[in-house]
Amino acid sequence: MATFGNLSDRLAETFKNLRTKGKLSAADVDGTVREIRRALLDADVALEVVKDFTGKVRERALGDEVSKALNPAQQVVQIVNDELITILGGQQRRLEFAKKPPTIIMLAGLQGAGKTTLAGKLAKWLAKDGHTPLLVAADLQRPNAVTQLEVVAKQAGVAVYAPEPGNGVGDPVKVARDGVKYALQKVHDVVIVDTAGRLGVDAELMKQAANIRKAIDPDEVLFVIDAMIGQDAVATAKAFQDGVDFTGVVLTKLDGDARGGAALSVASLTGRPIMFASTGEGLDDFEPFHPDRMAGRILDLGDILTLIEQAQGAFDEDEARKVAEKFATDTFTLDDFLGQMQQLRNMGSIKKMMSMLPGAGAMKAQLENFDEREIVRTEAIIQSMTKLERTTPKLLNGSRRLRIAKGSGSSVTEVNQLVQRFEQAAKMMKTVAKGGMPNIPGMGPIPGAGYGGKPKVQQKKKGSKSGNPAKRAAENAAIAAGVKPAGETTKTDAVGSGFGLGSGAQPGKGKAGGPTEEEMAALQKMLGR
């Protein structure tokens, strides 16, 4: 997450130095806490929060849980993670819906914080969950705020109530009240009221927001705050809490490159939980806020749960099952490859997904250089192929590849590389589908891993095992000539009876693989017959 990138780097460097020590002294702990304090202050975290945070970390780090730990450095990281979760709000707080619809959600905050766009994001997120939200345009002060909300509502595919043109015309309190009545008539179960903001905190703003809250009695009042505004975030949050009060916080612009640490202070100083986070400009760049997951991202521990949730939302289970069957039966085509890439693109930014993996901080340079348009170019190449070429890539000779390159605006080399990548991916996934482990290019097979297909049985080398050199030479010569050495038993001799007698010959007949009359007589004598 870009906003906390500098803080993550500083903390990672601190813990890197800590991991080189087998046992931590009081001086080591003090030095670590000092570096954490500097990192938090540089990230614009409020001084009051920093003092409380580092005090708790130091107290726990000097206690028995670290001194008796097998890995003290790892235990300190765990302590910092726990305390970060605490200042971020502890547990996730969900929206509380009204027992009798509609649920009324009021948005408040400064101008430029992203309230109007956030209204559309929240409405779209609720609509995916089966709700029928209504957006109410009660921001009648900012130029074209009503028009913007109508555009956002259309993009999100939700209804909007905008009886006034805005631009200073109309009564926002009346619009908000009438919007709730309209929702009741049209059977909308959620009402999201977008209110006006100001460039700074003033008495008029607070009075108007307080009047709207009194008129509609909302179930949730969400304070929308820009994660990039620095220390002023805390003062603004406290002013809104005193003037209007709010039930939860929404952080916007978390994809920015500002220090953003002040956002970490809001939940701790106001006692109100952070409920949602906006991570980009698109309407889908919106997610519920999980304190434990955010702490993991800040400490570069990854956020696998959010990544899994995004994958589940973007991938079709039935389609995934069909693709798995195609891998197993070797019928995976370039059409299927294209479909998988398009589903991957539906998950959002590849960079964001990669940043959720543990240790992604070490790949920061590679992630920055990653070109998201590569998937679009790959799609163009595949879509320039005929249906037959997609299902049978072996048909792609030189002239066909030249035609595809011209049609997709790429080079023949890029087409060749795509076909090669497709063949390697299909081969690897076929191995996985059969229960094996792929032979990763450049790495070779993984030791100890099972592979798909029937295991190869190594044939034993034929030859004499005699310790006598003269006898061994004679037996090897007999084997080379195709003669069975005396005393050697063939495979057919061992099939059948538990005595090693062949089952393919009748006793006493002397056929190949069966006992002779002399052998049968000796056996009867041994049995006492």
Coordinates of C-alpha atoms in Angstrom, one line a residue:
M1 CA 0.0 0.0 0.0
A2 CA 1.7 3.2 -1.3
T3 CA 0.6 5.5 1.6
F4 CA 2.4 3.4 4.2
G5 CA 5.3 2.5 1.9
N6 CA 8.0 4.6 3.7
L7 CA 6.8 3.4 7.1
S8 CA 7.0 -0.2 6.0
D9 CA 10.5 0.2 4.6
R10 CA 11.7 1.9 7.9
L11 CA 10.2 -0.8 10.1
A12 CA 11.5 -3.6 7.8
E13 CA 15.0 -2.2 8.1
T14 CA 14.7 -2.0 11.9
F15 CA 13.6 -5.6 12.2
K16 CA 16.3 -6.7 9.7
N17 CA 19.0 -5.4 12.1
L18 CA 17.2 -7.1 15.0
R19 CA 17.2 -10.5 13.5
T20 CA 21.0 -10.8 13.5
K21 CA 21.0 -11.0 17.3
G22 CA 20.5 -14.3 19.0
K23 CA 19.6 -12.7 22.4
L24 CA 18.2 -9.2 23.0
S25 CA 19.6 -7.0 25.7
A26 CA 17.8 -4.0 27.2
A27 CA 20.0 -1.8 25.0
D28 CA 18.9 -3.7 21.9
V29 CA 15.2 -3.2 22.8
D30 CA 15.7 0.5 23.5
G31 CA 17.5 1.0 20.2
T32 CA 14.7 -0.8 18.3
V33 CA 12.0 1.2 20.1
R34 CA 13.9 4.4 19.3
E35 CA 13.9 3.5 15.6
I36 CA 10.2 2.6 15.6
R37 CA 9.5 5.9 17.3
R38 CA 11.4 7.8 14.6
A39 CA 9.7 5.9 11.8
L40 CA 6.2 6.6 13.2
L41 CA 6.9 10.3 13.7
D42 CA 8.4 10.6 10.1
A43 CA 5.1 9.0 8.9
D44 CA 3.1 11.8 10.5
V45 CA 1.6 9.6 13.3
A46 CA 0.3 11.8 16.2
L47 CA 2.8 12.3 19.0
E48 CA 0.3 11.1 21.6
V49 CA -0.2 7.9 19.7
V50 CA 3.5 7.3 19.2
K51 CA 4.3 7.7 22.9
D52 CA 1.6 5.3 23.9
F53 CA 2.5 2.8 21.2
T54 CA 6.3 2.7 21.8
G55 CA 5.7 2.6 25.6
K56 CA 3.6 -0.6 25.3
V57 CA 6.1 -2.2 22.8
R58 CA 9.0 -1.5 25.1
E59 CA 7.2 -2.8 28.2
R60 CA 6.3 -6.0 26.5
A61 CA 9.7 -6.4 24.7
L62 CA 11.5 -6.2 28.1
G63 CA 9.2 -8.8 29.6
D64 CA 9.3 -12.6 29.9
E65 CA 7.6 -13.2 26.6
V66 CA 10.7 -12.0 24.7
S67 CA 13.5 -13.1 27.1
K68 CA 12.2 -16.7 27.2
A69 CA 11.3 -16.9 23.5
L70 CA 13.2 -19.2 21.2
N71 CA 13.4 -16.4 18.6
P72 CA 13.4 -13.1 20.4
A73 CA 13.5 -10.9 17.3
Q74 CA 10.4 -12.7 15.8
Q75 CA 8.6 -12.1 19.1
V76 CA 9.3 -8.4 19.0
V77 CA 7.8 -8.3 15.5
Q78 CA 4.7 -10.0 16.8
I79 CA 4.5 -7.5 19.7
V80 CA 4.7 -4.6 17.2
N81 CA 2.1 -6.3 15.0
D82 CA -0.3 -6.7 18.0
E83 CA 0.1 -3.0 19.1
L84 CA -0.4 -1.8 15.5
I85 CA -3.7 -3.7 15.3
T86 CA -4.7 -2.1 18.6
I87 CA -4.1 1.5 17.4
L88 CA -5.9 0.7 14.1
G89 CA -9.0 -0.2 16.0
G90 CA -8.6 -3.8 17.2
Q91 CA -11.4 -5.8 15.5
Q92 CA -13.2 -5.1 12.2
R93 CA -16.4 -3.2 12.6
R94 CA -19.2 -3.9 10.1
L95 CA -22.1 -1.8 9.0
E96 CA -25.1 -2.0 11.3
F97 CA -28.3 -2.3 9.3
A98 CA -31.6 -1.0 10.6
K99 CA -34.1 -3.6 11.8
K100 CA -36.7 -1.9 9.7
P101 CA -35.4 -0.7 6.3
P102 CA -34.2 1.6 4.9
T103 CA -30.8 1.8 6.6
I104 CA -29.6 5.4 6.4
I105 CA -25.9 6.2 6.0
M106 CA -24.7 9.8 6.1
L107 CA -21.3 10.8 4.7
A108 CA -19.5 13.8 6.2
G109 CA -16.1 15.3 5.8
L110 CA -14.0 18.1 4.2
Q111 CA -14.3 19.1 0.5
G112 CA -11.9 17.1 -1.6
A113 CA -11.8 14.1 0.7
G114 CA -13.6 12.0 -2.0
K115 CA -17.1 11.8 -0.4
T116 CA -19.0 11.8 -3.7
T117 CA -16.9 9.1 -5.4
L118 CA -17.0 7.1 -2.1
A119 CA -20.8 7.2 -2.2
G120 CA -20.7 5.4 -5.5
K121 CA -18.1 2.9 -4.3
L122 CA -20.1 2.1 -1.2
A123 CA -23.4 1.8 -3.2
K124 CA -21.8 -0.6 -5.7
W125 CA -20.3 -2.7 -2.9
L126 CA -23.7 -2.9 -1.2
A127 CA -25.4 -3.8 -4.5
K128 CA -23.0 -6.7 -4.9
D129 CA -24.2 -8.0 -1.5
G130 CA -27.8 -8.0 -2.7
H131 CA -28.9 -4.6 -1.4
T132 CA -30.8 -1.9 -3.3
P133 CA -29.1 1.4 -2.4
L134 CA -30.3 4.9 -3.2
L135 CA -27.8 7.8 -3.5
V136 CA -29.2 11.2 -2.3
A137 CA -27.6 14.4 -3.6
A138 CA -27.6 16.7 -0.5
D139 CA -24.4 18.4 -1.5
L140 CA -25.8 21.6 -3.0
Q141 CA -22.8 23.9 -2.4
R142 CA -19.9 22.5 -4.5
P143 CA -20.2 23.3 -8.2
N144 CA -21.5 20.3 -10.2
A145 CA -21.5 18.1 -7.2
V146 CA -25.1 16.9 -8.1
T147 CA -24.0 16.1 -11.7
Q148 CA -21.0 14.2 -10.4
L149 CA -23.1 12.1 -8.1
E150 CA -25.5 11.3 -11.0
V151 CA -22.6 10.2 -13.2
V152 CA -21.1 8.1 -10.4
A153 CA -24.5 6.5 -9.7
K154 CA -24.9 5.5 -13.4
Q155 CA -21.4 4.0 -13.4
A156 CA -22.2 2.0 -10.3
G157 CA -25.6 0.9 -11.6
V158 CA -27.6 2.3 -8.7
A159 CA -30.5 4.8 -8.3
V160 CA -30.0 8.4 -7.4
Y161 CA -32.4 11.1 -5.9
A162 CA -31.4 14.6 -7.1
P163 CA -34.4 17.0 -7.1
E164 CA -32.3 20.1 -6.9
P165 CA -29.7 21.3 -9.5
G166 CA -27.2 22.3 -6.8
N167 CA -24.6 25.0 -7.4
G168 CA -25.9 26.9 -4.3
V169 CA -29.6 26.3 -5.1
G170 CA -31.8 24.3 -2.8
D171 CA -32.2 23.2 0.8
P172 CA -29.9 20.2 1.6
V173 CA -31.9 19.4 4.8
K174 CA -35.2 19.1 2.9
V175 CA -33.5 17.1 0.1
A176 CA -32.1 14.6 2.7
R177 CA -35.5 14.2 4.4
D178 CA -37.3 13.8 1.1
G179 CA -34.7 11.3 -0.1
V180 CA -35.5 9.0 2.8
K181 CA -39.3 9.2 2.0
Y182 CA -38.5 8.5 -1.7
A183 CA -36.5 5.4 -0.6
L184 CA -39.5 4.1 1.3
Q185 CA -41.8 4.6 -1.6
K186 CA -39.4 2.9 -4.1
V187 CA -38.5 0.1 -1.6
H188 CA -34.7 0.9 -1.4
D189 CA -33.2 -0.8 1.7
V190 CA -30.2 1.5 2.0
V191 CA -30.0 5.3 1.7
I192 CA -26.6 7.0 1.2
V193 CA -26.7 10.7 1.8
D194 CA -23.9 12.8 0.3
T195 CA -23.4 16.0 2.2
A196 CA -21.5 19.2 1.5
G197 CA -17.9 19.7 2.6
R198 CA -15.7 22.8 3.0
L199 CA -12.1 23.6 2.5
G200 CA -11.7 23.8 6.3
V201 CA -13.7 23.3 9.5
D202 CA -16.2 26.1 10.1
A203 CA -19.3 26.8 12.1
E204 CA -21.6 26.8 9.0
L205 CA -20.5 23.4 7.9
M206 CA -21.0 21.9 11.3
K207 CA -24.5 23.5 11.7
Q208 CA -25.7 22.2 8.3
A209 CA -24.3 18.7 8.9
A210 CA -25.9 18.6 12.4
N211 CA -29.2 19.7 11.0
I212 CA -29.2 17.0 8.3
R213 CA -28.3 14.4 10.9
K214 CA -31.2 15.6 13.2
A215 CA -33.6 15.5 10.2
I216 CA -32.9 12.0 9.0
D217 CA -31.6 10.2 12.1
P218 CA -29.0 8.1 10.3
D219 CA -28.1 4.6 11.4
E220 CA -24.4 5.2 10.5
V221 CA -22.5 8.5 10.1
L222 CA -19.3 7.9 8.2
F223 CA -16.5 10.5 8.5
V224 CA -14.6 10.4 5.2
I225 CA -11.0 11.5 5.6
D226 CA -8.2 12.0 3.1
A227 CA -5.2 9.8 4.2
M228 CA -2.8 12.3 2.6
I229 CA -3.7 15.5 4.7
G230 CA -1.2 14.9 7.4
Q231 CA -1.5 16.0 11.1
D232 CA -4.5 18.1 10.2
A233 CA -6.5 14.8 10.0
V234 CA -6.6 14.5 13.7
A235 CA -7.8 18.0 14.4
T236 CA -10.4 17.7 11.7
A237 CA -11.7 14.4 13.0
K238 CA -11.9 15.8 16.6
A239 CA -13.8 18.9 15.3
F240 CA -16.3 16.7 13.4
Q241 CA -16.7 14.4 16.4
D242 CA -17.5 17.4 18.7
G243 CA -19.8 19.1 16.2
V244 CA -21.7 16.3 14.4
D245 CA -20.3 13.0 15.9
F246 CA -19.8 10.0 13.7
T247 CA -19.9 6.2 14.1
G248 CA -17.1 5.2 11.8
V249 CA -14.2 6.4 9.6
V250 CA -13.5 5.8 5.9
L251 CA -9.9 6.3 4.7
T252 CA -9.6 7.5 1.1
K253 CA -6.6 7.9 -1.3
L254 CA -4.6 5.1 0.3
D255 CA -3.0 4.5 -3.1
G256 CA -1.2 7.9 -2.8
D257 CA 2.5 8.4 -2.0
A258 CA 2.0 10.7 1.0
R259 CA 3.2 9.5 4.4
G260 CA -0.3 9.0 5.6
G261 CA 0.6 8.1 9.2
A262 CA -2.0 10.6 10.6
A263 CA -4.7 8.2 9.4
L264 CA -3.3 5.7 11.9
S265 CA -4.0 8.1 14.7
V266 CA -7.7 8.8 13.9
A267 CA -9.1 5.5 15.3
S268 CA -6.9 5.7 18.4
L269 CA -7.7 9.3 19.3
T270 CA -11.4 9.4 18.4
G271 CA -12.3 6.0 19.6
R272 CA -14.2 5.4 16.4
P273 CA -13.3 2.5 14.2
I274 CA -12.0 2.7 10.6
M275 CA -14.7 0.8 8.6
F276 CA -13.7 1.1 5.0
A277 CA -10.7 2.0 2.8
S278 CA -10.6 3.4 -0.7
T279 CA -7.5 2.2 -2.5
G280 CA -7.8 3.8 -6.0
E281 CA -9.8 5.8 -8.4
G282 CA -12.0 3.0 -9.8
L283 CA -15.4 2.2 -8.2
D284 CA -14.1 -1.3 -7.4
D285 CA -11.1 0.0 -5.5
F286 CA -12.9 -0.2 -2.2
E287 CA -12.7 -2.7 0.6
P288 CA -13.8 -3.2 4.3
F289 CA -11.0 -2.2 6.7
H290 CA -9.4 -5.1 8.7
P291 CA -7.0 -3.8 11.3
D292 CA -5.1 -7.0 11.5
R293 CA -4.7 -7.2 7.7
M294 CA -3.6 -3.6 7.5
A295 CA -1.0 -4.2 10.2
G296 CA 0.3 -7.1 8.2
R297 CA 0.7 -5.0 5.1
I298 CA 2.5 -2.2 7.0
L299 CA 5.0 -4.8 8.4
D300 CA 5.3 -6.5 5.0
L301 CA 3.7 -9.7 6.4
G302 CA 1.3 -9.8 3.5
D303 CA -2.5 -9.9 3.3
I304 CA -3.4 -13.3 1.9
L305 CA -7.0 -13.3 3.1
T306 CA -7.9 -10.2 1.1
L307 CA -6.2 -11.6 -1.9
I308 CA -8.2 -14.9 -1.6
E309 CA -11.5 -12.9 -1.2
Q310 CA -10.7 -10.9 -4.4
A311 CA -9.9 -14.1 -6.3
Q312 CA -13.2 -15.7 -5.1
G313 CA -15.1 -12.7 -6.3
A314 CA -13.5 -12.6 -9.7
F315 CA -13.2 -16.3 -10.6
D316 CA -16.1 -18.5 -11.6
E317 CA -15.9 -21.8 -9.8
D318 CA -17.7 -23.8 -12.6
E319 CA -15.3 -22.3 -15.2
A320 CA -12.3 -23.1 -13.0
R321 CA -13.5 -26.7 -12.7
K322 CA -13.9 -27.0 -16.5
V323 CA -10.4 -25.6 -17.0
A324 CA -8.9 -28.1 -14.5
E325 CA -10.6 -30.9 -16.4
K326 CA -9.1 -29.6 -19.6
F327 CA -5.6 -29.5 -18.1
A328 CA -6.0 -33.1 -17.0
T329 CA -7.2 -34.3 -20.5
D330 CA -4.7 -32.1 -22.4
T331 CA -7.5 -30.1 -24.1
F332 CA -6.5 -26.7 -22.7
T333 CA -6.5 -24.2 -25.6
L334 CA -5.5 -20.6 -26.2
D335 CA -9.2 -19.6 -25.8
D336 CA -9.1 -21.0 -22.3
F337 CA -5.8 -19.2 -21.7
L338 CA -7.4 -15.9 -22.8
G339 CA -10.4 -16.5 -20.5
Q340 CA -8.1 -17.1 -17.5
M341 CA -6.2 -13.8 -18.2
Q342 CA -9.4 -11.8 -18.5
Q343 CA -10.6 -13.2 -15.1
L344 CA -7.2 -12.3 -13.6
R345 CA -7.6 -8.7 -15.0
N346 CA -11.1 -8.5 -13.4
M347 CA -9.4 -8.9 -10.0
G348 CA -7.9 -5.4 -10.4
S349 CA -4.4 -4.2 -10.5
I350 CA -1.7 -7.0 -10.7
K351 CA 0.7 -4.7 -8.7
K352 CA -1.8 -4.4 -5.9
M353 CA -2.3 -8.2 -5.8
M354 CA 1.4 -8.8 -5.8
S355 CA 1.9 -6.3 -3.0
M356 CA -0.4 -8.4 -0.7
L357 CA 2.1 -11.3 -0.8
P358 CA 4.4 -11.7 2.2
G359 CA 7.8 -10.1 1.6
A360 CA 6.5 -8.0 -1.3
G361 CA 8.6 -5.1 0.0
A362 CA 11.7 -6.8 -1.2
M363 CA 10.2 -6.9 -4.8
K364 CA 9.3 -3.2 -4.8
A365 CA 11.6 -2.3 -7.7
Q366 CA 10.2 -5.2 -9.8
L367 CA 6.6 -4.3 -9.0
E368 CA 7.2 -0.7 -10.0
N369 CA 8.7 -1.8 -13.4
F370 CA 5.8 -4.2 -14.0
D371 CA 3.8 -3.2 -17.1
E372 CA 0.1 -3.9 -16.5
R373 CA -0.5 -3.4 -20.3
E374 CA 1.3 -6.7 -21.0
I375 CA -2.0 -8.6 -20.4
V376 CA -3.8 -6.3 -22.9
R377 CA -1.1 -7.0 -25.6
T378 CA -1.4 -10.7 -24.9
E379 CA -5.1 -10.5 -25.4
A380 CA -4.7 -8.7 -28.7
I381 CA -2.3 -11.4 -30.0
I382 CA -4.7 -14.2 -29.1
Q383 CA -7.8 -12.4 -30.5
S384 CA -5.9 -11.9 -33.8
M385 CA -5.9 -15.7 -34.3
T386 CA -8.6 -17.7 -36.0
K387 CA -10.7 -20.1 -34.0
L388 CA -8.8 -23.1 -35.4
E389 CA -5.5 -21.5 -34.6
R390 CA -6.5 -21.0 -31.0
T391 CA -7.6 -24.6 -30.5
T392 CA -4.6 -26.0 -32.5
P393 CA -1.5 -23.9 -31.9
K394 CA 0.6 -26.4 -33.9
L395 CA -0.9 -24.9 -37.0
L396 CA 1.0 -21.6 -36.3
N397 CA 3.6 -21.7 -39.0
G398 CA 5.7 -18.7 -40.1
S399 CA 3.2 -17.0 -42.4
R400 CA 0.4 -17.4 -39.9
R401 CA 2.5 -15.9 -37.1
L402 CA 3.4 -12.9 -39.3
R403 CA -0.3 -12.3 -40.1
I404 CA -1.1 -12.4 -36.3
A405 CA 1.7 -10.1 -35.5
K406 CA 0.5 -7.5 -38.0
G407 CA -3.1 -7.9 -36.9
S408 CA -2.2 -7.3 -33.2
G409 CA 0.3 -4.6 -33.7
S410 CA 3.1 -6.7 -32.3
S411 CA 6.2 -8.5 -33.6
V412 CA 6.7 -12.1 -34.6
T413 CA 9.1 -12.5 -31.7
E414 CA 6.3 -11.5 -29.3
V415 CA 3.9 -14.0 -30.9
N416 CA 6.6 -16.7 -30.6
Q417 CA 7.1 -15.9 -27.0
L418 CA 3.4 -16.1 -26.2
V419 CA 3.0 -19.5 -27.9
Q420 CA 6.1 -20.7 -26.0
R421 CA 4.7 -19.4 -22.6
F422 CA 1.4 -21.0 -23.3
E423 CA 2.9 -24.4 -24.1
Q424 CA 5.0 -24.2 -20.9
A425 CA 2.0 -23.2 -18.8
A426 CA -0.2 -26.0 -20.3
K427 CA 2.6 -28.6 -19.6
M428 CA 3.1 -27.5 -16.0
M429 CA -0.6 -27.3 -15.2
K430 CA -1.2 -30.8 -16.8
T431 CA 1.5 -32.2 -14.4
V432 CA -0.2 -30.5 -11.5
A433 CA -3.6 -31.7 -12.5
K434 CA -2.3 -35.3 -12.4
G435 CA -1.0 -34.8 -8.9
G436 CA 2.6 -34.1 -9.7
M437 CA 4.9 -31.1 -9.2
P438 CA 5.9 -29.1 -12.3
N439 CA 9.5 -28.9 -13.5
I440 CA 9.9 -25.1 -13.1
P441 CA 12.1 -23.6 -15.9
G442 CA 15.5 -22.7 -14.5
M443 CA 15.0 -24.6 -11.3
G444 CA 14.5 -28.2 -12.3
P445 CA 12.3 -30.7 -10.5
I446 CA 11.6 -30.2 -6.9
P447 CA 13.4 -32.9 -4.8
G448 CA 11.0 -35.4 -3.1
A449 CA 8.0 -34.3 -5.1
G450 CA 5.7 -36.8 -6.8
Y451 CA 5.0 -36.6 -10.5
G452 CA 2.0 -37.4 -12.6
G453 CA 1.9 -40.5 -14.7
K454 CA 3.1 -44.0 -14.1
P455 CA 6.5 -44.4 -12.3
K456 CA 9.3 -45.8 -14.5
V457 CA 10.6 -49.1 -13.3
Q458 CA 14.4 -49.3 -13.6
Q459 CA 15.4 -52.6 -15.1
K460 CA 18.1 -54.5 -13.3
K461 CA 21.3 -54.9 -15.1
K462 CA 21.8 -58.5 -16.3
G463 CA 25.1 -60.1 -15.2
S464 CA 26.7 -62.5 -12.9
K465 CA 27.0 -61.7 -9.3
S466 CA 29.6 -64.4 -8.5
G467 CA 32.6 -63.4 -6.5
N468 CA 34.8 -65.8 -8.4
P469 CA 36.3 -63.9 -11.4
A470 CA 36.6 -67.0 -13.6
K471 CA 33.1 -68.2 -12.9
R472 CA 31.7 -64.6 -13.3
A473 CA 33.4 -64.3 -16.7
A474 CA 31.9 -67.6 -17.8
E475 CA 28.4 -66.8 -16.7
N476 CA 28.5 -63.4 -18.4
A477 CA 29.6 -65.0 -21.6
A478 CA 26.6 -67.5 -21.3
I479 CA 24.2 -64.6 -20.7
A480 CA 25.6 -62.8 -23.8
A481 CA 25.1 -65.9 -25.8
G482 CA 21.4 -66.2 -24.7
V483 CA 22.1 -69.4 -22.6
K484 CA 20.6 -69.6 -19.1
P485 CA 23.4 -70.1 -16.6
A486 CA 23.1 -73.1 -14.3
G487 CA 21.2 -72.4 -11.1
E488 CA 19.6 -69.1 -12.3
T489 CA 15.9 -68.7 -11.9
T490 CA 13.8 -66.9 -14.5
K491 CA 10.8 -64.8 -13.8
T492 CA 8.4 -67.6 -14.9
D493 CA 10.0 -69.9 -12.4
A494 CA 8.9 -67.8 -9.5
V495 CA 5.3 -67.5 -10.6
G496 CA 2.7 -69.8 -9.0
S497 CA 3.5 -72.0 -6.1
G498 CA 4.9 -70.8 -2.8
F499 CA 7.8 -73.3 -3.4
G500 CA 8.9 -71.5 -6.5
L501 CA 7.4 -74.1 -8.8
G502 CA 5.9 -72.9 -12.1
S503 CA 2.2 -73.0 -12.5
G504 CA 2.2 -73.3 -16.3
A505 CA 3.3 -77.0 -16.5
Q506 CA 1.7 -80.1 -15.3
P507 CA 3.7 -82.1 -12.8
G508 CA 5.9 -84.8 -14.2
K509 CA 5.7 -83.6 -17.8
G510 CA 9.1 -81.8 -17.8
K511 CA 7.9 -78.8 -19.8
A512 CA 9.6 -75.4 -19.6
G513 CA 9.0 -73.8 -16.3
G514 CA 7.7 -77.1 -14.7
P515 CA 9.5 -79.7 -12.4
T516 CA 11.1 -82.8 -13.9
E517 CA 10.3 -86.4 -12.8
E518 CA 13.4 -86.5 -10.7
E519 CA 12.4 -83.2 -8.9
M520 CA 9.0 -84.6 -8.2
A521 CA 10.4 -87.8 -6.8
A522 CA 12.8 -85.9 -4.6
L523 CA 9.9 -83.7 -3.3
Q524 CA 7.7 -86.7 -2.5
K525 CA 10.6 -88.3 -0.6
M526 CA 11.1 -85.1 1.4
L527 CA 7.4 -85.1 2.3
G528 CA 7.6 -88.7 3.5
R529 CA 5.4 -90.1 0.8

